[in-house]
Tab-separated table of C-alpha atoms in Angstrom:
chain	number	residue	atom	x	y	z
D	13	MET	CA	68.435	120.783	133.599
D	14	LEU	CA	72.141	122.013	133.339
D	15	LEU	CA	73.370	118.427	132.880
D	16	HIS	CA	71.377	117.791	129.619
D	17	GLY	CA	71.622	114.020	129.131
D	18	LEU	CA	72.276	114.174	125.737
D	19	VAL	CA	75.071	116.659	125.975
D	20	LEU	CA	76.617	116.619	129.231
D	21	GLY	CA	76.904	112.754	129.078
D	22	VAL	CA	79.455	113.223	126.361
D	23	PRO	CA	82.922	113.927	127.131
D	24	GLY	CA	83.594	112.496	123.474
D	25	TRP	CA	80.271	111.833	121.517
D	26	GLU	CA	77.417	110.167	123.327
D	27	PRO	CA	75.360	108.605	121.488
D	28	PHE	CA	77.124	109.669	118.699
D	29	ALA	CA	79.155	107.194	116.783
D	30	THR	CA	82.216	108.512	115.103
D	31	SER	CA	86.390	112.903	116.096
D	32	GLU	CA	100.860	128.979	121.410
D	33	PRO	CA	102.344	129.491	123.692
D	34	LYS	CA	105.850	129.892	122.206
D	35	ASP	CA	107.350	129.945	125.626
D	36	PRO	CA	106.738	126.515	127.060
D	37	PRO	CA	108.825	123.609	125.760
D	38	VAL	CA	107.421	122.462	122.295
D	39	LEU	CA	106.953	118.781	121.422
D	40	HIS	CA	107.718	118.802	117.544
D	41	ALA	CA	105.624	115.480	116.446
D	42	SER	CA	105.435	114.866	112.854
D	43	LEU	CA	102.727	112.179	111.675
D	44	ALA	CA	103.754	111.157	108.263
D	45	PRO	CA	102.851	107.996	106.627
D	46	LEU	CA	105.466	105.327	106.786
D	47	PRO	CA	106.983	103.938	103.368
D	48	GLU	CA	105.313	101.077	101.604
D	49	PRO	CA	106.292	97.860	103.115
D	50	VAL	CA	107.339	96.527	99.393
D	51	ALA	CA	109.527	99.499	98.814
D	52	ALA	CA	111.442	98.756	101.860
D	53	VAL	CA	112.695	95.586	100.612
D	54	ALA	CA	116.472	96.624	100.008
D	55	VAL	CA	117.291	93.315	98.176
D	56	PRO	CA	118.893	94.095	94.964
D	57	VAL	CA	118.192	92.320	91.869
D	58	ALA	CA	121.043	91.863	89.298
D	59	PRO	CA	119.456	92.714	86.079
D	60	PRO	CA	120.128	89.660	83.694
D	61	PRO	CA	119.663	91.671	80.348
D	62	ALA	CA	122.855	93.398	80.496
D	63	PRO	CA	125.225	90.727	80.027
D	64	VAL	CA	123.002	89.298	77.161
D	65	ALA	CA	123.057	92.587	75.240
D	66	ALA	CA	126.769	93.293	75.696
D	67	ARG	CA	127.064	89.897	73.772
D	68	ARG	CA	124.653	90.218	71.170
D	69	PRO	CA	126.178	90.216	67.798
D	70	LYS	CA	126.112	93.497	65.669
D	71	PRO	CA	122.358	94.175	64.513
D	72	ARG	CA	121.867	94.132	60.668
D	73	PRO	CA	121.399	97.467	58.975
D	74	LYS	CA	117.648	97.401	59.240
D	75	PRO	CA	116.964	95.446	62.789
D	76	ALA	CA	113.393	94.449	63.343
D	77	PRO	CA	111.489	96.479	66.179
D	78	ALA	CA	111.994	94.027	68.627
D	79	ALA	CA	115.494	94.770	68.786
D	80	ASP	CA	114.767	98.178	70.143
D	81	ALA	CA	112.660	96.704	73.035
D	82	ALA	CA	113.979	97.314	76.392
D	83	PRO	CA	116.136	94.604	77.793
D	84	ALA	CA	114.110	93.266	80.294
D	85	ALA	CA	111.011	92.950	77.747
D	86	VAL	CA	113.524	90.975	75.137
D	87	ILE	CA	114.640	88.420	77.834
D	88	ALA	CA	110.677	88.213	78.751
D	89	MET	CA	109.989	87.440	75.168
D	90	ALA	CA	112.913	84.606	74.919
D	91	ASP	CA	111.494	82.933	77.992
D	92	ALA	CA	107.840	83.052	76.778
D	93	PRO	CA	106.944	79.690	75.047
D	94	GLY	CA	105.046	79.778	71.928
D	95	GLU	CA	106.370	83.029	70.495
D	96	PRO	CA	106.204	83.546	66.874
D	97	ALA	CA	109.355	82.873	64.993
D	98	ASN	CA	109.327	86.318	62.915
D	99	ALA	CA	110.440	88.054	66.158
D	100	ALA	CA	114.119	87.846	64.412
D	101	PRO	CA	115.054	86.700	60.944
D	102	GLU	CA	116.092	82.827	60.732
D	103	GLN	CA	119.117	83.925	59.233
D	104	THR	CA	120.303	86.002	62.006
D	105	PRO	CA	122.276	83.492	64.409
D	106	PRO	CA	121.003	83.426	67.965
D	107	PRO	CA	122.950	85.585	70.702
D	108	PRO	CA	125.185	83.750	72.968
D	109	ALA	CA	123.911	82.289	75.824
D	110	ALA	CA	124.183	84.320	79.295
D	111	PRO	CA	126.882	83.188	81.595
D	112	ALA	CA	125.937	80.526	83.960
D	113	ASP	CA	126.918	82.684	86.869
D	114	VAL	CA	124.576	85.614	85.480
D	115	ILE	CA	121.639	82.927	85.571
D	116	ALA	CA	122.152	81.657	88.784
D	117	THR	CA	122.372	85.158	90.070
D	118	ALA	CA	119.228	86.150	88.565
D	119	GLU	CA	117.238	83.059	89.767
D	120	GLU	CA	118.550	83.241	93.286
D	121	ALA	CA	117.694	86.913	93.366
D	122	ALA	CA	113.781	86.613	92.374
D	123	PRO	CA	113.135	84.260	95.067
D	124	ALA	CA	114.900	86.231	97.799
D	125	ALA	CA	113.190	89.400	96.725
D	126	SER	CA	109.849	87.340	96.948
D	127	GLN	CA	110.506	85.891	100.580
D	128	ASP	CA	111.909	89.415	101.834
D	129	ALA	CA	108.567	90.933	100.584
D	130	THR	CA	106.624	88.187	102.349
D	131	ALA	CA	108.506	88.548	105.584
D	132	ALA	CA	107.983	92.415	105.397
D	133	ALA	CA	104.201	91.957	105.017
D	134	ALA	CA	104.155	89.611	107.760
D	135	ALA	CA	106.040	92.012	110.400
D	136	THR	CA	103.777	94.821	109.442
D	137	GLY	CA	100.522	92.714	109.872
D	138	GLY	CA	99.690	92.323	106.399
D	139	ALA	CA	100.300	96.116	105.624
D	140	GLN	CA	100.683	95.514	101.873
D	141	GLU	CA	96.921	96.393	101.416
D	142	ILE	CA	96.975	99.441	104.098
D	143	LYS	CA	98.935	102.716	103.769
D	144	GLY	CA	100.533	102.499	106.981
D	145	VAL	CA	100.977	105.345	109.397
D	146	SER	CA	103.605	106.251	111.921
D	147	ILE	CA	102.441	106.715	115.643
D	148	ALA	CA	106.087	108.182	116.494
D	149	GLY	CA	104.666	111.543	117.245
D	150	TRP	CA	102.081	110.035	119.647
D	151	PRO	CA	103.103	110.712	123.103
D	152	ARG	CA	103.215	107.329	124.946
D	153	HIS	CA	101.384	108.359	127.693
D	154	GLY	CA	99.769	111.541	129.423
D	155	SER	CA	96.766	113.441	130.633
D	156	ILE	CA	94.745	116.467	129.633
D	157	ARG	CA	92.474	118.348	131.977
D	158	PHE	CA	89.499	119.956	130.405
D	159	ARG	CA	86.940	122.631	131.897
D	160	THR	CA	83.442	121.936	130.790
D	161	SER	CA	81.174	124.537	130.199
D	162	MET	CA	77.505	124.630	128.396
D	163	GLY	CA	76.000	127.235	126.595
D	164	GLU	CA	77.273	130.078	124.588
D	165	GLY	CA	77.744	131.955	127.739
D	166	GLY	CA	80.276	129.150	128.810
D	167	PHE	CA	78.540	128.547	132.028
D	168	VAL	CA	81.137	126.177	133.891
D	169	VAL	CA	79.445	123.003	134.975
D	170	GLY	CA	82.397	120.645	135.582
D	171	GLU	CA	85.879	119.151	134.865
D	172	ALA	CA	87.050	116.335	132.880
D	173	ARG	CA	90.258	114.220	132.810
D	174	HIS	CA	91.604	112.562	129.839
D	175	GLU	CA	94.268	110.065	130.336
D	176	TRP	CA	96.319	107.537	127.786
D	177	ALA	CA	98.968	105.042	127.564
D	178	HIS	CA	100.550	102.826	124.929
D	179	ASP	CA	103.656	100.757	124.218
D	180	ASP	CA	103.236	100.730	120.341
D	181	LYS	CA	101.177	97.253	120.350
D	182	ARG	CA	98.405	98.178	122.712
D	183	TYR	CA	96.914	101.452	124.103
D	184	THR	CA	94.431	102.084	127.101
D	185	MET	CA	92.703	105.392	127.271
D	186	SER	CA	89.863	106.732	129.538
D	187	VAL	CA	88.059	110.204	130.377
D	188	ALA	CA	86.066	110.977	133.737
D	189	LEU	CA	83.962	113.968	133.825
D	190	GLN	CA	82.371	115.266	137.202
D	191	THR	CA	80.700	118.356	138.460
D	192	THR	CA	81.871	121.067	140.063
D	193	GLY	CA	81.397	124.507	141.756
D	194	MET	CA	77.669	125.141	142.287
D	195	VAL	CA	76.304	122.665	139.932
D	196	GLY	CA	78.161	120.018	142.056
D	197	ILE	CA	76.742	121.330	145.209
D	198	PHE	CA	73.188	120.633	143.798
D	199	ARG	CA	74.031	117.667	141.627
D	200	THR	CA	76.811	115.247	141.910
D	201	PHE	CA	77.208	113.618	138.301
D	202	HIS	CA	79.799	111.377	137.031
D	203	TYR	CA	80.483	110.322	133.752
D	204	ALA	CA	83.450	107.754	132.646
D	205	GLN	CA	84.489	106.205	129.296
D	206	ARG	CA	87.079	103.505	128.806
D	207	SER	CA	88.920	102.248	125.411
D	208	GLU	CA	91.298	99.574	125.117
D	209	GLY	CA	92.509	97.859	121.778
D	210	PHE	CA	95.573	97.577	119.559
D	211	VAL	CA	97.991	100.040	117.643
D	212	GLY	CA	98.550	98.931	114.214
D	213	PRO	CA	99.276	99.791	110.437
D	214	GLU	CA	95.863	101.453	110.022
D	215	GLY	CA	96.341	103.527	113.521
D	216	LEU	CA	93.935	102.384	116.602
D	217	ARG	CA	92.024	99.443	116.298
D	218	PRO	CA	89.429	99.301	119.428
D	219	GLU	CA	88.571	96.013	121.273
D	220	THR	CA	86.316	97.338	124.250
D	221	PHE	CA	84.430	100.184	124.949
D	222	SER	CA	82.666	101.138	128.210
D	223	VAL	CA	80.639	103.901	129.644
D	224	GLU	CA	79.729	104.466	132.983
D	225	GLN	CA	77.014	107.285	134.446
D	226	THR	CA	75.325	108.232	137.348
D	227	SER	CA	71.941	106.794	137.737
D	228	LYS	CA	72.237	104.749	134.314
D	229	ASP	CA	72.827	101.119	133.696
D	230	PRO	CA	76.670	100.737	132.084
D	231	SER	CA	76.923	100.213	128.472
D	232	SER	CA	79.920	98.708	126.552
D	233	ALA	CA	81.127	97.515	123.110
D	234	THR	CA	82.901	94.564	122.231
D	235	PHE	CA	84.782	94.781	118.615
D	236	ASP	CA	85.050	91.498	116.593
D	237	TRP	CA	87.403	92.352	113.695
D	238	SER	CA	87.668	89.199	112.245
D	239	ALA	CA	83.696	89.023	112.101
D	240	GLY	CA	83.640	92.578	110.887
D	241	GLN	CA	81.100	93.253	113.876
D	242	VAL	CA	80.632	94.952	117.071
D	243	SER	CA	78.483	93.589	119.737
D	244	LEU	CA	76.671	96.422	121.827
D	245	HIS	CA	75.796	95.720	125.533
D	246	ARG	CA	73.401	97.431	127.897
D	247	GLY	CA	73.574	96.431	131.999
D	248	ARG	CA	75.699	93.810	133.236
D	249	GLY	CA	76.693	90.861	130.574
D	250	ARG	CA	73.575	91.767	128.589
D	251	SER	CA	74.150	91.726	124.746
D	252	ASP	CA	71.769	93.730	123.244
D	253	ARG	CA	72.509	93.561	119.268
D	254	THR	CA	75.278	93.530	116.809
D	255	ALA	CA	76.455	95.908	114.358
D	256	PRO	CA	78.827	95.802	111.287
D	257	ILE	CA	82.119	97.548	111.305
D	258	GLN	CA	84.912	98.172	109.012
D	259	ARG	CA	88.767	98.885	109.094
D	260	GLY	CA	89.147	102.333	110.394
D	261	ASP	CA	86.083	102.431	112.411
D	262	GLN	CA	86.489	103.922	115.992
D	263	ASP	CA	84.713	104.223	119.303
D	264	LEU	CA	83.825	107.672	120.749
D	265	LEU	CA	87.281	107.842	122.685
D	266	SER	CA	89.545	106.435	120.287
D	267	LEU	CA	88.332	108.811	117.876
D	268	TRP	CA	90.153	111.650	119.758
D	269	HIS	CA	93.393	110.382	118.745
D	270	GLN	CA	92.892	108.507	115.634
D	271	ILE	CA	92.523	111.543	113.824
D	272	GLY	CA	95.629	112.976	114.932
D	273	ILE	CA	97.546	109.974	114.256
D	274	VAL	CA	96.440	109.061	110.867
D	275	GLY	CA	95.639	112.518	109.552
D	276	ALA	CA	92.439	113.399	107.941
D	277	GLY	CA	92.718	114.887	104.257
D	278	ARG	CA	90.597	117.455	102.431
D	279	ASP	CA	88.151	114.952	101.254
D	280	VAL	CA	85.270	113.756	103.483
D	281	THR	CA	86.231	110.521	105.584
D	282	GLU	CA	83.592	108.236	106.189
D	283	LEU	CA	83.457	106.009	109.220
D	284	THR	CA	81.223	104.414	111.964
D	285	VAL	CA	81.830	105.662	115.728
D	286	VAL	CA	80.656	103.125	118.263
D	287	SER	CA	79.221	104.116	121.575
D	288	GLY	CA	77.904	101.471	124.328
D	289	ARG	CA	74.397	101.888	122.744
D	290	GLU	CA	74.821	102.270	118.876
D	291	ALA	CA	76.902	102.348	115.947
D	292	THR	CA	76.120	105.662	113.797
D	293	PRO	CA	77.836	106.440	110.324
D	294	ALA	CA	79.726	109.767	110.435
D	295	ALA	CA	81.559	112.112	108.128
D	296	VAL	CA	85.036	113.556	109.518
D	297	THR	CA	86.349	116.634	107.359
D	298	VAL	CA	88.962	119.280	108.140
D	299	VAL	CA	88.198	122.375	108.700
D	300	GLY	CA	91.410	124.270	108.784
D	301	ALA	CA	94.247	125.695	110.754
D	302	GLU	CA	93.439	127.978	113.704
D	303	VAL	CA	95.225	129.406	116.475
D	304	GLN	CA	93.219	128.981	119.585
D	305	ALA	CA	93.289	130.951	122.900
D	306	LEU	CA	92.890	128.404	125.663
D	307	PRO	CA	93.421	128.766	129.391
D	308	ILE	CA	96.729	127.130	128.820
D	309	GLY	CA	97.827	129.497	126.303
D	310	ARG	CA	97.676	130.344	122.691
D	311	LEU	CA	98.078	127.214	120.326
D	312	ASP	CA	98.377	126.546	116.823
D	313	THR	CA	96.047	123.737	116.110
D	314	LEU	CA	93.969	121.802	113.347
D	315	ARG	CA	90.458	121.728	113.524
D	316	VAL	CA	88.522	118.836	112.570
D	317	ARG	CA	84.951	118.286	112.429
D	318	ALA	CA	82.923	114.990	112.892
D	319	ALA	CA	79.302	115.074	112.126
D	320	ALA	CA	76.589	112.239	112.551
D	321	ARG	CA	74.961	111.562	109.270
D	322	ASP	CA	71.539	111.572	110.699
D	323	GLY	CA	72.498	115.276	111.985
D	324	ARG	CA	71.857	114.488	115.677
D	325	LEU	CA	75.426	115.791	116.707
D	326	ARG	CA	78.196	117.544	115.945
D	327	ILE	CA	81.826	117.596	117.328
D	328	ASP	CA	84.610	119.936	116.460
D	329	ILE	CA	88.262	118.706	117.847
D	330	TRP	CA	91.220	121.069	117.625
D	331	LEU	CA	94.645	119.186	117.765
D	332	ALA	CA	97.583	120.646	119.007
D	333	ASN	CA	100.066	121.101	116.157
D	334	SER	CA	103.245	121.214	118.507
D	335	TYR	CA	102.102	118.978	121.292
D	336	GLY	CA	101.644	115.498	119.655
D	337	MET	CA	98.154	116.367	117.617
D	338	LEU	CA	96.511	116.032	121.167
D	339	PRO	CA	92.926	117.378	121.364
D	340	VAL	CA	93.090	120.456	123.482
D	341	ARG	CA	89.440	121.627	122.956
D	342	ILE	CA	86.299	119.575	121.931
D	343	ARG	CA	82.930	121.238	121.072
D	344	ILE	CA	79.725	119.172	120.875
D	345	VAL	CA	76.679	120.738	119.475
D	346	ASP	CA	73.427	118.539	119.470
D	347	GLU	CA	70.305	118.585	117.385
D	348	LYS	CA	68.866	121.303	119.648
D	349	GLY	CA	71.448	123.625	119.505
D	350	GLU	CA	72.863	122.939	122.563
D	351	ILE	CA	76.605	123.268	123.213
D	352	LEU	CA	78.993	121.389	125.390
D	353	ASP	CA	82.879	123.009	125.242
D	354	GLN	CA	85.737	121.415	126.640
D	355	GLN	CA	88.874	123.343	126.934
D	356	ALA	CA	92.393	121.988	128.423
D	357	ILE	CA	93.399	123.684	131.383
D	358	GLU	CA	96.219	121.189	131.820
D	359	LEU	CA	98.252	119.323	129.438
D	360	ARG	CA	100.921	116.682	130.499
D	361	LEU	CA	102.842	114.520	128.000
D	362	SER	CA	105.743	112.191	127.990
D	363	PRO	CA	108.641	113.427	126.143
D	364	PRO	CA	109.728	112.189	122.645
D	365	GLY	CA	111.313	108.889	122.701
D	366	SER	CA	109.858	107.987	126.269
D	367	ALA	CA	109.468	104.663	127.565
D	368	ALA	CA	105.893	103.092	128.195
D	369	GLU	CA	104.484	104.351	131.622
D	370	GLY	CA	105.600	102.314	134.302
D	371	ASP	CA	108.621	100.525	132.811
D	372	GLY	CA	110.681	100.954	135.942
D	373	ALA	CA	113.332	103.425	136.023
D	374	ALA	CA	112.952	104.512	132.441
D	375	GLY	CA	109.116	105.337	133.223
D	376	LEU	CA	110.021	107.109	136.324
D	377	SER	CA	112.456	109.152	134.670
D	378	ASP	CA	110.092	110.237	131.955
D	379	GLU	CA	107.553	111.211	134.693
D	380	GLN	CA	110.318	113.509	136.183
D	381	ASN	CA	110.649	115.196	132.663
D	382	MET	CA	106.973	115.320	131.584
D	383	ILE	CA	106.117	118.243	129.422
D	384	GLU	CA	103.576	120.356	131.139
D	385	LEU	CA	101.120	123.273	130.241
D	386	ARG	CA	98.770	124.688	132.915
D	387	ALA	CA	96.143	127.473	133.047
D	388	GLU	CA	98.162	129.036	135.979
D	389	ASP	CA	100.983	129.978	133.488
D	390	HIS	CA	98.557	131.791	131.247
D	391	PRO	CA	95.475	134.067	131.842
D	392	PRO	CA	92.356	132.145	130.857
D	393	ALA	CA	90.895	133.254	127.477
D	394	ARG	CA	87.633	132.750	126.172
D	395	PRO	CA	87.956	132.345	122.291
D	396	PRO	CA	85.062	133.083	120.100
D	397	PHE	CA	82.735	130.352	119.068
D	398	GLY	CA	82.762	129.417	115.678
D	399	ASN	CA	80.295	127.577	113.510
């Protein structure tokens, strides 16, 4: 009874579909949008109008309106075929032609700029159509242990461990929940999620997602972004059905980090969150900044809420501002009002500029310099439950 199948089986959100202490060392993370790829092209284009304007004969006392136009517009009209002859009086002698070297420079610069823009788009995976994001503030690897409780009274039923790693191109992450204490004595329960995928201009792009749970068949999802659909599986290798997906959609686990990586505006963000059983439309909104009194200390956080459009589940995620926008508290409320609350009791993350996990000596050095917060360092505190 304590392990309500709908609630406890969701360290993230199942079956939902869609996400201070001042004394410890602080990781200052800035999750800012990258500059537009085209803006990054630094090829100076020589302005051909200037030489032409410098050699233009002195205008008549009452020049035609076209003479006051911007130099670029003048040249555009001069190059355009079929322009009306009254753009300038016939008696006015034509301006001298621009020097050959100026014309050559202009002709060479335009294709160069176009080629560089194309190369920049290819390097960013066609990011010209996407407002790219930076993952510089997302720690390369780390882990979070959560104390899991149920109900308004905060009855502790288990512990969850979340791990992640990425190398700027691919990511992998997992979470495993197990009953502890008196609940663990009377009933052993294990629940695990795993997500793998790519890191790109739009943040995380899941490739596979899987769920394993005590006494139930495993479930999984396989994302086919080129086809715009996800295949949902129940049991070993059986494909039950497919569902449509769009860029930006997430699985239950990747959502935890995606919100912190790309940020969330004040407006409602619509997306689909995928579990191993279904893909459900959801809405993500920012509740606001909050100071959370957690077992690892008081932290400045940003509270974000994700809610299933069908009203079955609601999840609130608190992201730590000074620790890579990592999720340090996750609270789920189901359609019956039952509560599952997870609060961080240990936080370990790689320092800024660290190597990917397991990268030889560099990875070992990073492991020795991991930034850590532990519940033992701060007295436990139960924050008030919000709406």
